[in-house]
Amino acid sequence: MTSPKLYDFPESGNSYKVRLLINLLNLPVDIEKMDALAGACRTEDFKKKNVDQRLPLLELPDGTRIAESNAILHYLARGSDLASDDPVDEAQILRWMFFEQNQIESKVAEVRFIYHYVPIEKQNKPFLEELANRANRALQVMDDHLEKNDFFACNRFTIADIALYAYTHVAGEAGFELSHFPNIQTWIKRVEERERFIPFTER
Ligand SMILES: N[C@@H](CCC(=O)N[C@@H](CS)C(=O)NCC(=O)O)C(=O)O
């Protein structure tokens, strides 16, 4: 193996982040699609690759493996203009990538997952409502930041934007009203105008 290999779950926004970065930077990465919904990463064999048994997972030519979408973005973007070597700028990028995992992935994406995959009779309505309230607050934080900034960190497009774009642009699928967040809507267009951008549906 001479190129890194991405174990990809095409329906996952976390996997999409990595595919989007690979395309934007035109990186030589082999992609192996896995059907996580059918339990493909819950096998003993896959557990040997990633103890957390989730996707995406990046495997380097020397056999080293990197789990967690944002760690993979951080690794693959190093040295490019989507990352930064400056300690303060790098911290600002990471700040928004941690926010993404804490506030967007674990709330907006969770609500979207429940809407899509949990039968309505099994949905816990009060829990879903609380999660949606918290997700709306997180979207408001993003919208407020974007009122004075075109992008999330360093005054330019970085992997922080890629991380946040993945689940934010499909928030409507989870019942969130993106028209309440006009700055997010403008930022989404800005991201989608990038050269070599690919949509979530390109799998
Ligand atoms: N924080 C992790 C989340 C990974 C994750 O939850 N992956 C899901 C898909 S979005 C998965 O592999 N689910 C399959 C399973 O749990 O069996 C990341 O950002 O990579």
XYZ file of C-alpha atoms and ligand atoms in Angstrom:
223
model
C 0.000 0.000 0.000
C 1.546 3.313 -1.062
C -1.368 5.688 -0.410
C -3.335 6.116 2.797
C -6.659 4.281 2.861
C -9.918 5.740 4.140
C -12.485 3.347 5.580
C -15.579 5.296 4.622
C -19.255 5.104 5.590
C -20.867 7.029 2.692
C -24.036 8.032 4.631
C -21.996 9.574 7.471
C -21.331 13.306 7.718
C -18.142 12.497 9.636
C -16.900 10.444 6.667
C -18.080 13.131 4.237
C -15.829 15.710 5.957
C -12.822 13.590 5.065
C -13.968 12.892 1.476
C -14.539 16.631 1.016
C -11.039 17.496 2.244
C -9.460 14.765 0.088
C -11.221 16.233 -2.947
C -10.462 19.882 -2.135
C -6.751 19.093 -1.782
C -6.768 16.426 -4.514
C -5.011 13.973 -2.173
C -4.088 10.441 -3.237
C -6.172 8.409 -0.772
C -7.775 5.018 -1.517
C -11.355 4.705 -0.295
C -12.994 1.524 0.995
C -16.731 1.884 1.502
C -18.256 0.064 4.475
C -21.903 -0.425 5.367
C -21.941 0.574 9.029
C -25.735 0.258 9.169
C -25.323 -3.435 8.355
C -22.785 -3.740 11.211
C -19.659 -3.814 9.018
C -17.484 -2.099 11.646
C -18.858 -4.095 14.595
C -16.787 -7.187 13.711
C -13.836 -8.536 15.722
C -11.603 -8.010 12.658
C -12.497 -4.327 12.418
C -12.088 -3.927 16.192
C -8.417 -4.833 15.666
C -8.184 -1.787 13.367
C -10.211 0.618 15.543
C -11.073 -0.276 19.122
C -13.975 2.233 18.933
C -15.393 0.324 15.903
C -16.651 3.462 14.197
C -15.979 5.270 10.932
C -14.236 7.100 9.380
C -10.816 5.532 9.898
C -7.611 6.434 8.054
C -4.891 3.810 7.574
C -1.409 5.022 6.630
C 0.968 3.043 4.382
C 3.057 2.026 7.449
C -0.058 0.558 9.111
C -0.671 3.421 11.566
C -4.383 4.155 11.926
C -6.086 7.437 12.803
C -9.685 7.461 14.071
C -11.976 10.489 14.669
C -12.930 12.580 11.647
C -11.447 15.807 12.963
C -8.113 14.145 13.860
C -8.028 12.809 10.289
C -8.742 16.304 8.878
C -5.981 17.740 11.068
C -3.519 15.090 9.846
C -4.369 15.285 6.132
C -4.480 19.101 5.951
C -1.075 19.698 7.559
C 1.118 21.957 5.429
C -1.812 23.125 3.296
C -3.576 26.495 3.401
C -6.566 24.781 5.063
C -4.491 24.405 8.255
C -1.974 26.566 10.091
C 1.449 26.175 11.703
C 0.931 29.303 13.791
C 0.133 28.155 17.366
C -2.649 30.713 17.940
C -4.261 30.156 14.536
C -4.018 26.388 14.995
C -5.699 26.724 18.417
C -8.520 28.773 16.841
C -9.039 26.079 14.189
C -9.066 23.360 16.857
C -11.403 25.403 19.064
C -14.119 25.276 16.359
C -13.419 21.633 15.579
C -13.969 20.747 19.261
C -17.118 22.894 19.237
C -18.288 20.927 16.210
C -17.939 17.598 18.028
C -19.463 18.933 21.261
C -22.293 21.030 19.932
C -23.102 20.115 16.336
C -22.120 16.478 15.816
C -23.521 15.400 19.186
C -26.731 17.436 18.867
C -27.721 18.362 15.274
C -26.349 15.077 13.887
C -27.894 13.082 16.737
C -31.356 14.599 16.107
C -30.893 13.882 12.357
C -29.916 10.281 13.137
C -32.986 9.764 15.366
C -35.289 11.305 12.703
C -33.821 9.099 9.958
C -33.171 5.787 11.634
C -35.199 5.430 14.877
C -38.834 4.346 14.341
C -41.190 7.129 15.451
C -42.781 4.980 18.191
C -39.342 4.410 19.746
C -38.326 8.094 19.731
C -38.053 9.678 23.191
C -39.902 12.970 22.565
C -38.781 14.973 25.670
C -35.143 13.920 25.044
C -35.424 14.854 21.360
C -36.926 18.243 22.251
C -34.142 19.016 24.743
C -31.500 17.957 22.209
C -33.145 20.160 19.548
C -33.160 23.167 21.951
C -29.449 22.713 22.588
C -28.769 22.258 18.871
C -30.614 25.505 18.088
C -28.463 27.302 20.640
C -25.311 25.920 18.954
C -26.589 27.052 15.530
C -27.221 30.503 17.027
C -23.604 30.637 18.297
C -22.388 29.848 14.772
C -24.723 32.433 13.252
C -23.564 35.106 15.724
C -19.909 34.369 14.941
C -20.587 34.558 11.204
C -22.224 37.957 11.554
C -18.730 39.466 11.699
C -16.646 36.717 10.100
C -16.728 35.058 6.674
C -15.212 31.849 8.068
C -14.706 30.272 11.509
C -10.966 30.712 12.086
C -7.988 32.697 10.766
C -10.199 34.888 8.511
C -10.029 32.223 5.820
C -11.489 28.856 4.797
C -9.943 26.085 6.936
C -10.655 22.570 8.138
C -12.787 24.156 10.887
C -15.264 25.149 8.142
C -15.144 21.660 6.621
C -15.833 20.069 10.022
C -18.759 22.399 10.759
C -20.220 22.297 7.252
C -20.754 18.515 7.235
C -23.754 18.334 9.563
C -24.815 22.002 9.569
C -25.784 22.112 5.880
C -28.149 19.142 6.366
C -29.675 20.450 9.613
C -32.924 21.041 7.693
C -33.230 17.246 7.323
C -33.440 17.068 11.123
C -36.239 19.629 11.322
C -34.054 22.684 12.028
C -35.103 25.890 10.308
C -31.942 27.245 8.661
C -33.837 30.338 7.466
C -33.631 31.498 11.126
C -29.846 31.601 10.689
C -29.149 33.860 7.666
C -25.400 34.137 8.316
C -25.095 30.353 8.330
C -26.994 30.211 5.033
C -24.574 32.700 3.426
C -21.558 30.779 4.819
C -22.946 27.489 3.419
C -23.034 29.091 -0.054
C -19.476 30.365 0.470
C -18.270 26.837 1.287
C -20.121 25.340 -1.678
C -18.452 27.854 -4.039
C -14.967 26.484 -3.259
C -13.122 25.052 -6.220
C -13.227 21.198 -6.152
C -16.151 21.206 -3.671
C -18.156 17.953 -3.729
C -21.634 17.526 -2.224
C -22.520 15.029 0.536
C -24.448 12.991 -2.049
C -21.311 12.380 -4.155
C -20.282 9.020 -2.724
N -16.596 11.397 16.749
C -16.477 10.406 15.715
C -17.837 9.819 15.456
C -17.770 8.557 14.617
C -19.139 7.940 14.437
O -20.052 8.113 15.268
N -19.294 7.200 13.352
C -20.560 6.581 13.063
C -21.068 7.085 11.732
S -21.372 8.831 11.786
C -20.374 5.076 12.957
O -19.339 4.601 12.542
N -21.405 4.333 13.319
C -21.412 2.910 13.159
C -21.551 2.184 14.440
O -21.597 2.833 15.506
O -21.592 0.955 14.359
C -15.879 11.035 14.450
O -15.984 12.265 14.316
O -15.305 10.328 13.622
